[in-house]
Amino acid sequence: MKIFYSILALFIVGIFGPIVAEENCEYEYDPNKTNLEWTAFKFTEKTGVKGKFDNIRVTGKTKDKSKFGVAEKIRFQIDSLSVNSSNPDRDAKIKKFFFGSVKGNQKLTGHFSDLTSGEIGTAKLHLQFGKFKTFVPVNFVWKDETVEVVGTVDVATLGLTQGLSKLNAECNDLHKGSDGVSKLWPTVDVKVVSTVKKVCK
């Protein structure tokens, strides 16, 4: 009889493999692997000028059982004065004439909602600057634990129309394209690349 049970045990292990405890895993936002890049546009021919923000702080819950849950729970705060286009003279003008046109707190806050399920999908990016609030439709793609989010922001929805005009006036000649027209476009493309850590116990 012992031989029979031994054979049965070997048969079960052979089919189902060794029985192991189920992993207890959580996903966690990783601040060291997050980058927000923006692309503004000048000239009639719409030439891109790229930059980023050096100071991004994430608040609220940063852990969840799923990576989608992490993305939907986090709240972020961007210091607009940390704008970085790799041109100190340009950055000083953006701070003073563009963002400086809105009085009060110079923090840009936001969060995501209405994420569709799956590795590729859409969401809403909610933004607030001063008293102005808006939301932007965005597309996202997950590659394992890294997500890339892209969308286009109309700066008018954040109360920055006057700031755009002031910045263009200050940099009038620098914004003249081949047709001699000085133009700074009111839309800015944004791309966020972030990674969540999978921690298992």
CSV table of C-alpha atoms in Angstrom, one decimal:
chain,number,residue,atom,x,y,z
A,1,MET,CA,0.0,0.0,0.0
A,2,LYS,CA,2.9,2.4,0.8
A,3,ILE,CA,4.3,1.8,-2.6
A,4,PHE,CA,0.9,2.7,-4.2
A,5,TYR,CA,0.7,6.0,-2.3
A,6,SER,CA,4.3,6.8,-3.3
A,7,ILE,CA,3.6,6.2,-6.9
A,8,LEU,CA,0.4,8.3,-6.7
A,9,ALA,CA,2.3,11.2,-5.1
A,10,LEU,CA,4.9,11.1,-7.9
A,11,PHE,CA,2.1,11.0,-10.5
A,12,ILE,CA,0.4,14.1,-9.0
A,13,VAL,CA,3.7,16.0,-8.8
A,14,GLY,CA,4.5,15.1,-12.3
A,15,ILE,CA,1.2,16.5,-13.6
A,16,PHE,CA,0.8,19.5,-11.4
A,17,GLY,CA,4.3,20.3,-10.4
A,18,PRO,CA,5.4,21.1,-6.8
A,19,ILE,CA,2.8,22.9,-4.7
A,20,VAL,CA,4.1,26.3,-3.8
A,21,ALA,CA,2.7,29.2,-1.8
A,22,GLU,CA,0.9,31.8,-3.9
A,23,GLU,CA,3.0,35.0,-4.2
A,24,ASN,CA,1.6,38.1,-2.4
A,25,CYS,CA,2.7,40.9,-4.7
A,26,GLU,CA,2.1,44.7,-4.8
A,27,TYR,CA,2.9,47.3,-7.3
A,28,GLU,CA,4.6,50.5,-6.2
A,29,TYR,CA,5.3,53.8,-7.9
A,30,ASP,CA,9.0,54.4,-8.4
A,31,PRO,CA,9.9,58.1,-8.3
A,32,ASN,CA,13.4,57.5,-9.6
A,33,LYS,CA,12.1,56.2,-12.9
A,34,THR,CA,9.6,58.9,-13.8
A,35,ASN,CA,10.1,61.5,-16.5
A,36,LEU,CA,7.8,64.2,-17.9
A,37,GLU,CA,8.8,65.6,-21.2
A,38,TRP,CA,7.0,68.5,-23.0
A,39,THR,CA,7.2,69.7,-26.6
A,40,ALA,CA,6.1,73.3,-27.3
A,41,PHE,CA,5.9,74.6,-30.9
A,42,LYS,CA,7.1,77.8,-32.6
A,43,PHE,CA,7.0,79.1,-36.2
A,44,THR,CA,4.2,78.8,-38.7
A,45,GLU,CA,5.8,75.5,-39.7
A,46,LYS,CA,5.3,74.2,-36.1
A,47,THR,CA,8.9,73.4,-35.1
A,48,GLY,CA,9.1,71.6,-31.7
A,49,VAL,CA,11.0,72.8,-28.7
A,50,LYS,CA,11.5,70.1,-26.1
A,51,GLY,CA,11.9,70.3,-22.3
A,52,LYS,CA,11.0,68.7,-19.0
A,53,PHE,CA,10.3,69.5,-15.3
A,54,ASP,CA,12.9,68.7,-12.8
A,55,ASN,CA,10.7,68.8,-9.7
A,56,ILE,CA,7.8,66.3,-9.7
A,57,ARG,CA,6.3,65.2,-6.4
A,58,VAL,CA,3.8,62.3,-6.1
A,59,THR,CA,1.4,62.2,-3.2
A,60,GLY,CA,-1.5,60.0,-2.1
A,61,LYS,CA,-1.5,56.2,-2.3
A,62,THR,CA,1.4,54.9,-4.4
A,63,LYS,CA,0.8,51.1,-3.9
A,64,ASP,CA,-1.9,48.8,-5.3
A,65,LYS,CA,-2.4,45.1,-6.1
A,66,SER,CA,-2.4,46.0,-9.8
A,67,LYS,CA,-0.2,48.4,-11.8
A,68,PHE,CA,-3.4,50.0,-13.2
A,69,GLY,CA,-4.5,50.7,-9.7
A,70,VAL,CA,-1.3,52.6,-8.9
A,71,ALA,CA,-1.7,54.8,-12.0
A,72,GLU,CA,-5.2,55.7,-11.0
A,73,LYS,CA,-4.5,56.4,-7.3
A,74,ILE,CA,-1.4,58.6,-7.5
A,75,ARG,CA,-1.6,62.4,-7.3
A,76,PHE,CA,1.2,64.5,-8.6
A,77,GLN,CA,2.5,68.1,-8.1
A,78,ILE,CA,4.8,69.8,-10.6
A,79,ASP,CA,6.8,72.9,-9.7
A,80,SER,CA,6.4,75.0,-12.8
A,81,LEU,CA,9.5,77.0,-11.8
A,82,SER,CA,11.5,73.8,-12.3
A,83,VAL,CA,11.0,74.0,-16.1
A,84,ASN,CA,14.1,72.9,-18.0
A,85,SER,CA,14.5,73.3,-21.7
A,86,SER,CA,18.3,73.1,-21.5
A,87,ASN,CA,18.5,76.9,-22.2
A,88,PRO,CA,18.7,79.0,-19.0
A,89,ASP,CA,17.8,82.2,-20.8
A,90,ARG,CA,14.7,80.7,-22.3
A,91,ASP,CA,13.7,79.0,-19.0
A,92,ALA,CA,13.9,82.4,-17.2
A,93,LYS,CA,11.5,83.9,-19.7
A,94,ILE,CA,9.1,80.9,-19.5
A,95,LYS,CA,9.0,81.3,-15.7
A,96,LYS,CA,8.5,85.0,-15.7
A,97,PHE,CA,6.2,85.7,-18.7
A,98,PHE,CA,4.4,82.4,-19.2
A,99,PHE,CA,3.8,80.7,-15.9
A,100,GLY,CA,4.2,84.0,-14.0
A,101,SER,CA,1.1,85.4,-15.8
A,102,VAL,CA,-1.1,83.3,-13.4
A,103,LYS,CA,-1.1,84.7,-9.8
A,104,GLY,CA,-0.8,82.4,-6.8
A,105,ASN,CA,0.6,79.0,-6.3
A,106,GLN,CA,3.0,78.0,-9.1
A,107,LYS,CA,2.3,74.3,-8.7
A,108,LEU,CA,0.7,72.3,-11.5
A,109,THR,CA,-1.3,69.4,-9.9
A,110,GLY,CA,-2.9,66.4,-11.6
A,111,HIS,CA,-4.1,62.9,-11.6
A,112,PHE,CA,-5.5,60.2,-13.9
A,113,SER,CA,-9.0,58.7,-14.1
A,114,ASP,CA,-11.1,56.5,-16.4
A,115,LEU,CA,-8.2,54.2,-17.3
A,116,THR,CA,-9.3,51.5,-19.7
A,117,SER,CA,-8.2,48.0,-18.8
A,118,GLY,CA,-5.4,46.4,-20.8
A,119,GLU,CA,-1.8,47.1,-21.8
A,120,ILE,CA,-2.9,49.7,-24.4
A,121,GLY,CA,-5.7,52.2,-23.8
A,122,THR,CA,-6.9,55.6,-22.9
A,123,ALA,CA,-7.4,57.7,-19.8
A,124,LYS,CA,-8.2,61.3,-18.6
A,125,LEU,CA,-5.4,63.4,-17.3
A,126,HIS,CA,-6.8,66.0,-14.9
A,127,LEU,CA,-4.8,69.2,-14.5
A,128,GLN,CA,-5.1,72.3,-12.3
A,129,PHE,CA,-3.0,75.5,-12.3
A,130,GLY,CA,-4.1,78.2,-10.0
A,131,LYS,CA,-7.9,78.3,-10.1
A,132,PHE,CA,-8.0,76.8,-13.6
A,133,LYS,CA,-8.9,73.1,-14.1
A,134,THR,CA,-9.1,71.0,-17.2
A,135,PHE,CA,-8.8,67.4,-18.4
A,136,VAL,CA,-6.9,66.0,-21.3
A,137,PRO,CA,-7.6,62.7,-23.2
A,138,VAL,CA,-4.4,60.7,-23.2
A,139,ASN,CA,-3.2,57.4,-24.6
A,140,PHE,CA,-1.1,54.9,-22.7
A,141,VAL,CA,1.0,51.8,-23.5
A,142,TRP,CA,2.3,49.4,-20.9
A,143,LYS,CA,5.5,47.4,-21.5
A,144,ASP,CA,5.8,45.1,-18.5
A,145,GLU,CA,6.0,47.5,-15.5
A,146,THR,CA,6.8,50.7,-17.6
A,147,VAL,CA,4.1,52.9,-18.9
A,148,GLU,CA,4.2,55.7,-21.5
A,149,VAL,CA,1.5,58.3,-21.6
A,150,VAL,CA,1.0,60.9,-24.3
A,151,GLY,CA,-1.4,63.7,-24.8
A,152,THR,CA,-1.8,67.3,-25.9
A,153,VAL,CA,-2.6,70.2,-23.6
A,154,ASP,CA,-4.2,73.5,-24.7
A,155,VAL,CA,-2.6,76.1,-22.5
A,156,ALA,CA,-5.7,78.3,-22.7
A,157,THR,CA,-7.6,75.8,-20.6
A,158,LEU,CA,-5.1,76.4,-17.8
A,159,GLY,CA,-5.5,80.2,-17.9
A,160,LEU,CA,-2.2,80.7,-19.8
A,161,THR,CA,-3.4,82.6,-22.9
A,162,GLN,CA,-2.1,85.9,-21.6
A,163,GLY,CA,1.2,84.2,-20.6
A,164,LEU,CA,1.6,82.8,-24.1
A,165,SER,CA,1.1,86.3,-25.6
A,166,LYS,CA,3.6,87.8,-23.2
A,167,LEU,CA,6.2,85.1,-23.9
A,168,ASN,CA,5.7,85.5,-27.7
A,169,ALA,CA,6.1,89.3,-27.4
A,170,GLU,CA,9.2,88.9,-25.4
A,171,CYS,CA,10.7,86.4,-27.8
A,172,ASN,CA,9.2,88.0,-31.0
A,173,ASP,CA,12.2,87.7,-33.3
A,174,LEU,CA,13.1,84.2,-32.0
A,175,HIS,CA,9.7,82.9,-32.9
A,176,LYS,CA,9.8,84.1,-36.6
A,177,GLY,CA,9.9,81.3,-39.1
A,178,SER,CA,10.8,81.2,-42.8
A,179,ASP,CA,7.7,83.3,-43.5
A,180,GLY,CA,8.7,86.1,-41.1
A,181,VAL,CA,5.7,85.6,-38.9
A,182,SER,CA,6.3,85.3,-35.2
A,183,LYS,CA,4.2,82.5,-33.8
A,184,LEU,CA,4.0,80.4,-30.6
A,185,TRP,CA,1.4,77.6,-30.7
A,186,PRO,CA,-1.1,77.3,-27.9
A,187,THR,CA,-0.8,73.5,-27.7
A,188,VAL,CA,1.9,71.5,-25.9
A,189,ASP,CA,2.5,67.8,-26.3
A,190,VAL,CA,3.3,65.9,-23.1
A,191,LYS,CA,4.9,62.5,-22.6
A,192,VAL,CA,5.2,60.8,-19.3
A,193,VAL,CA,7.3,57.7,-18.9
A,194,SER,CA,7.1,55.9,-15.5
A,195,THR,CA,7.9,52.6,-13.9
A,196,VAL,CA,6.2,50.8,-11.1
A,197,LYS,CA,8.1,48.3,-8.9
A,198,LYS,CA,6.6,44.8,-8.3
A,199,VAL,CA,7.3,43.8,-4.8
A,200,CYS,CA,6.5,40.2,-3.7
A,201,LYS,CA,6.5,38.7,-0.3
